[in-house]
Short mmCIF file of C-alpha atoms and ligand atoms in Angstrom, two decimals:
data_model
loop_
_atom_site.label_atom_id
_atom_site.label_comp_id
_atom_site.label_asym_id
_atom_site.label_seq_id
_atom_site.Cartn_x
_atom_site.Cartn_y
_atom_site.Cartn_z
CA MET A 21 104.55 55.62 160.13
CA PRO A 22 101.60 56.74 162.27
CA HIS A 23 100.63 53.69 165.15
CA THR A 24 98.98 51.41 164.10
CA GLU A 25 98.70 49.01 167.26
CA HIS A 26 95.46 49.31 166.90
CA ILE A 27 93.85 49.91 162.85
CA LEU A 28 91.34 52.78 163.17
CA PRO A 29 87.76 51.77 161.86
CA GLY A 30 87.09 54.13 159.57
CA GLY A 31 90.67 55.19 158.80
CA ARG A 32 92.43 55.66 155.19
CA TYR A 33 95.86 53.17 155.35
CA ALA A 34 97.40 51.89 152.71
CA VAL A 35 100.04 48.56 152.43
CA VAL A 36 102.41 47.36 149.62
CA SER A 37 103.23 44.08 148.88
CA CYS A 38 105.25 42.50 145.74
CA HIS A 39 104.86 39.10 144.37
CA VAL A 40 107.90 37.58 144.38
CA GLU A 41 108.93 35.35 141.85
CA ARG A 42 111.83 34.77 140.97
CA PRO A 43 113.85 35.57 143.60
CA LEU A 44 116.82 33.30 142.36
CA ASP A 45 117.44 35.59 139.23
CA ASP A 46 120.09 38.00 140.06
CA ALA A 47 118.58 40.90 138.36
CA VAL A 48 115.07 40.39 139.26
CA TRP A 49 116.16 40.02 142.98
CA ASP A 50 118.74 42.88 143.39
CA ARG A 51 116.04 44.96 142.57
CA PHE A 52 113.66 43.61 144.46
CA SER A 53 115.74 44.21 147.57
CA ALA A 54 116.91 47.56 147.11
CA LEU A 55 113.70 48.46 146.25
CA GLN A 56 111.73 46.77 149.79
CA ARG A 57 115.01 48.64 151.48
CA ARG A 58 114.87 52.32 150.03
CA ARG A 59 110.80 52.23 150.82
CA PRO A 60 109.01 54.17 148.21
CA GLY A 61 106.63 56.36 149.70
CA GLY A 62 107.57 54.88 153.54
CA PHE A 63 106.00 51.75 152.65
CA ARG A 64 107.40 48.76 154.39
CA ILE A 65 106.65 46.28 150.91
CA ALA A 66 105.36 42.60 151.76
CA ALA A 67 107.07 40.28 150.19
CA LEU A 68 105.21 37.41 149.36
CA MET A 69 107.29 34.75 147.59
CA ARG A 70 106.91 31.73 145.57
CA VAL A 71 109.17 29.21 147.35
CA PRO A 72 111.57 26.87 145.58
CA ASP A 73 110.71 24.34 142.82
CA ALA A 74 113.44 21.33 143.42
CA GLY A 75 111.78 19.80 140.53
CA ALA A 76 112.45 22.53 138.38
CA GLY A 77 116.14 22.78 139.48
CA GLU A 78 115.49 25.68 141.53
CA ASP A 79 118.73 26.63 144.78
CA GLU A 80 116.62 25.95 148.41
CA ARG A 81 120.43 27.15 149.62
CA LEU A 82 120.35 30.47 147.76
CA TRP A 83 116.66 31.13 148.15
CA ILE A 84 116.90 30.93 152.41
CA GLU A 85 119.40 32.92 152.30
CA ARG A 86 117.35 35.40 149.93
CA ALA A 87 113.57 34.77 151.53
CA ARG A 88 115.41 35.87 155.23
CA GLN A 89 116.84 39.05 153.97
CA ALA A 90 113.43 39.80 152.81
CA ALA A 91 111.52 38.95 156.00
CA MET A 92 113.97 41.66 158.17
CA LEU A 93 113.33 43.88 155.40
CA GLY A 94 109.41 43.91 155.67
CA PRO A 95 106.08 41.43 155.95
CA PHE A 96 107.23 37.84 154.73
CA GLY A 97 104.21 35.74 153.02
CA LEU A 98 104.04 32.90 150.88
CA HIS A 99 102.59 32.64 146.66
CA THR A 100 102.01 29.45 145.84
CA HIS A 101 102.10 28.54 142.18
CA TRP A 102 100.69 25.55 141.79
CA ALA A 103 101.66 23.73 138.09
CA ALA A 104 105.31 25.75 138.31
CA PRO A 105 107.41 28.60 138.15
CA ASP A 106 106.13 30.20 136.20
CA HIS A 107 102.74 28.45 135.76
CA ALA A 108 100.38 29.61 139.00
CA ARG A 109 96.56 28.63 138.57
CA PRO A 110 96.75 24.54 139.36
CA THR A 111 95.95 22.30 136.51
CA ASN A 112 95.59 19.22 138.00
CA GLY A 113 96.42 17.92 142.03
CA ASP A 114 94.78 18.77 145.71
CA PRO A 115 95.51 22.54 145.48
CA ALA A 116 94.66 22.52 149.38
CA ALA A 117 97.27 20.12 150.00
CA VAL A 118 100.12 22.25 147.75
CA VAL A 119 99.62 24.54 150.30
CA ARG A 120 99.19 23.53 153.35
CA SER A 121 102.72 21.39 152.53
CA GLU A 122 104.70 24.90 151.27
CA ALA A 123 103.35 26.19 154.26
CA GLU A 124 104.95 22.79 156.50
CA TRP A 125 107.90 23.77 154.30
CA LEU A 126 108.90 27.31 155.27
CA ALA A 127 107.43 26.77 159.43
CA ALA A 128 110.22 23.60 159.08
CA ARG A 129 113.06 25.99 157.82
CA GLY A 130 112.43 29.04 161.06
CA PHE A 131 109.70 31.76 158.57
CA ASP A 132 107.73 32.70 160.86
CA VAL A 133 104.47 33.73 157.91
CA SER A 134 101.05 34.10 158.22
CA LEU A 135 99.80 35.98 154.47
CA PHE A 136 98.94 33.83 151.87
CA CYS A 137 98.82 35.38 148.35
CA GLY A 138 97.31 32.92 145.65
CA GLY A 139 99.32 32.72 142.23
CA GLY A 140 97.34 33.29 139.34
CA TRP A 141 94.48 34.69 142.29
CA TYR A 142 93.79 31.03 142.81
CA MET A 143 91.23 30.16 145.70
CA ASP A 144 88.95 27.62 146.67
CA GLU A 145 87.21 26.83 149.85
CA ARG A 146 89.73 23.89 151.09
CA VAL A 147 92.31 26.08 149.60
CA ALA A 148 90.64 29.21 152.65
CA GLU A 149 90.76 26.08 155.24
CA THR A 150 93.86 25.16 155.16
CA LEU A 151 95.03 29.08 156.01
CA ALA A 152 92.10 29.50 158.35
CA GLU A 153 93.08 26.06 159.95
CA LEU A 154 96.95 27.56 159.92
CA GLY A 155 96.13 31.32 161.38
CA TYR A 156 97.44 32.91 158.08
CA ALA A 157 95.51 36.08 156.65
CA ASP A 158 95.17 35.93 152.96
CA CYS A 159 95.62 39.02 149.91
CA THR A 160 94.65 36.52 146.90
CA ALA A 161 90.27 38.46 146.94
CA THR A 162 90.87 41.47 144.47
CA ALA A 163 88.95 44.29 143.90
CA PHE A 164 89.13 43.74 140.23
CA ARG A 165 88.58 41.39 137.67
CA PRO A 166 91.91 40.02 136.38
CA ARG A 167 91.19 40.48 132.49
CA TYR A 168 93.40 36.97 132.07
CA LEU A 169 90.23 34.93 134.68
CA ALA A 170 87.99 32.70 132.51
CA ALA A 171 84.60 33.21 133.40
CA GLY A 172 83.41 30.72 136.12
CA ALA A 173 87.59 29.97 137.28
CA PRO A 174 87.72 30.48 141.08
CA ARG A 175 88.57 33.20 142.35
CA LEU A 176 87.10 35.36 144.66
CA GLY A 177 86.31 39.30 145.05
CA ALA A 178 86.25 41.47 147.47
CA SER A 179 87.00 45.41 147.74
CA GLU A 180 87.87 45.63 152.02
CA PRO A 181 89.09 43.33 154.28
CA CYS A 182 86.09 41.53 155.94
CA TRP A 183 85.80 38.50 157.61
CA LEU A 184 85.72 34.97 154.82
CA GLU A 185 83.20 32.39 156.44
CA LEU A 186 84.18 29.01 155.50
CA THR A 187 81.32 26.00 156.35
CA GLY A 188 83.65 24.46 158.38
CA GLY A 189 82.79 26.50 160.62
CA ARG A 190 86.24 28.08 160.53
CA ARG A 191 86.48 32.05 159.09
CA LEU A 192 89.76 33.75 157.28
CA LEU A 193 91.12 37.37 157.30
CA GLU A 194 91.01 38.56 154.30
CA LEU A 195 92.67 41.61 153.24
CA PRO A 196 91.93 41.94 149.90
CA THR A 197 94.36 43.08 146.91
CA THR A 198 92.84 46.58 145.34
CA HIS A 199 95.16 47.87 142.86
CA SER A 200 97.54 46.97 140.19
CA LEU A 201 100.76 48.96 139.85
CA GLY A 202 98.74 50.09 136.69
CA MET A 203 95.94 50.89 138.34
CA LEU A 204 97.36 53.27 141.04
CA ALA A 205 99.69 55.33 138.19
CA ARG A 206 96.63 55.38 135.88
CA GLY A 207 95.43 57.34 138.66
CA VAL A 208 92.54 55.20 139.67
CA LEU A 209 92.81 55.71 143.67
CA ALA A 210 90.94 59.30 143.13
CA PRO A 211 87.45 56.97 143.26
CA TYR A 212 87.95 54.66 146.11
CA ARG A 213 86.11 55.44 148.77
CA ARG A 214 87.12 52.56 150.80
CA SER A 215 89.12 52.42 153.49
CA VAL A 216 92.85 49.92 152.92
CA VAL A 217 93.77 50.69 149.64
CA HIS A 218 96.08 47.07 148.81
CA ALA A 219 98.48 47.89 145.33
CA TYR A 220 100.87 45.48 144.73
CA PHE A 221 103.11 44.30 141.90
CA HIS A 222 105.71 41.32 140.38
CA ASP A 223 109.39 41.19 141.17
CA THR A 224 109.58 40.92 137.52
CA ASP A 225 107.98 43.95 137.45
CA LEU A 226 111.31 46.24 137.85
CA LEU A 227 112.93 44.47 135.33
CA ASP A 228 111.36 47.83 133.01
CA PHE A 229 112.48 51.38 133.17
CA LYS A 230 109.30 52.52 132.98
CA ARG A 231 107.07 50.03 135.09
CA ARG A 232 110.50 50.85 138.16
CA ASN A 233 109.09 54.46 138.17
CA ALA A 234 106.29 54.64 137.78
CA LEU A 235 105.90 52.28 140.95
CA SER A 236 107.95 54.60 142.49
CA VAL A 237 105.82 57.98 141.34
CA ALA A 238 102.91 55.59 142.38
CA LEU A 239 104.18 54.80 145.50
CA GLN A 240 105.06 58.24 147.07
CA PHE A 241 101.59 59.63 145.34
CA LEU A 242 99.95 57.05 147.64
CA SER A 243 101.63 57.91 151.23
CA TRP A 244 100.59 62.16 150.26
CA LYS A 245 96.80 59.92 150.27
CA ARG A 246 97.21 57.20 152.83
CA TRP A 247 98.49 56.32 156.09
CA GLN A 248 100.99 53.77 155.33
CA THR A 249 100.28 50.49 157.19
CA ASP A 250 101.95 46.79 156.30
CA LEU A 251 99.68 44.09 155.94
CA GLU A 252 101.15 41.93 159.05
CA GLN A 253 99.93 44.91 160.79
CA LEU A 254 96.92 45.11 159.39
CA GLN A 255 97.06 41.06 160.27
CA ARG A 256 97.67 42.31 163.74
CA GLY A 257 95.48 45.51 164.62
CA LEU A 258 92.92 45.08 162.03
CA ARG A 259 89.04 43.59 162.41
CA PRO A 260 86.89 44.43 159.84
CA ALA A 261 82.86 44.50 160.78
CA LYS A 262 81.65 42.52 157.73
CA THR A 263 81.56 39.25 157.30
CA MET A 264 80.64 37.55 154.41
CA SER A 265 80.70 33.54 153.77
CA PHE A 266 83.14 32.10 150.72
CA ALA A 267 79.91 31.54 148.65
CA ASN A 268 78.66 35.04 148.33
CA SER A 269 82.53 36.22 147.49
CA ARG A 270 83.14 33.77 144.43
CA GLY A 271 84.18 36.30 141.53
ZN1 ZN B 320 102.82 34.75 140.84
#
């Protein structure tokens, strides 16, 4: 890994994150944990984890044990599923309050967290305000339009890191997700001219032999094309020149 104390403007970097949604499922967890240790392509894979849902009977102690392992092996972040373990986007209530309470839950258990990705790519300005106030960087903006989202569904669109200016005067560091596993595997990188590629996958992708292999190949390919860094280093070292107002990045 090159030194990334100061991320160079115009440098061509890549980072990788995983939406860790089923860490209590042994088969999923074993695959993810092995991958994080193996570092395909040399990448320190960020674990963006869904916190346990007590209402759904999820085991908090086991979750904490596994999350601590993940946090030692790479950047660590929060991935909120608002409605249910298997239903990411909020259906009612106060999405920002959920994010705050999950961030507090993690902090109270000793997790040093400052990365966030909204489940189902959901983001609204109150959630963004909450993240800025907590000192988080956000990865919810996407360079692609998720196909399953209805027209007008709240999301953020951005293709490169930027500051998001919020109505209340705060600003949020946005490190958009630019490539899915499928996009990388199809070689969609070639026309991509931006300085930072942020590839993501789901922990459950690892259950599938073909997807697992595609991921390893894609990350190896990415490591030849870009300098490997990670979300923590980007958050620490990158100072984007570009600023966007939140209202203008609604996708
Ligand atoms: Zn998710």
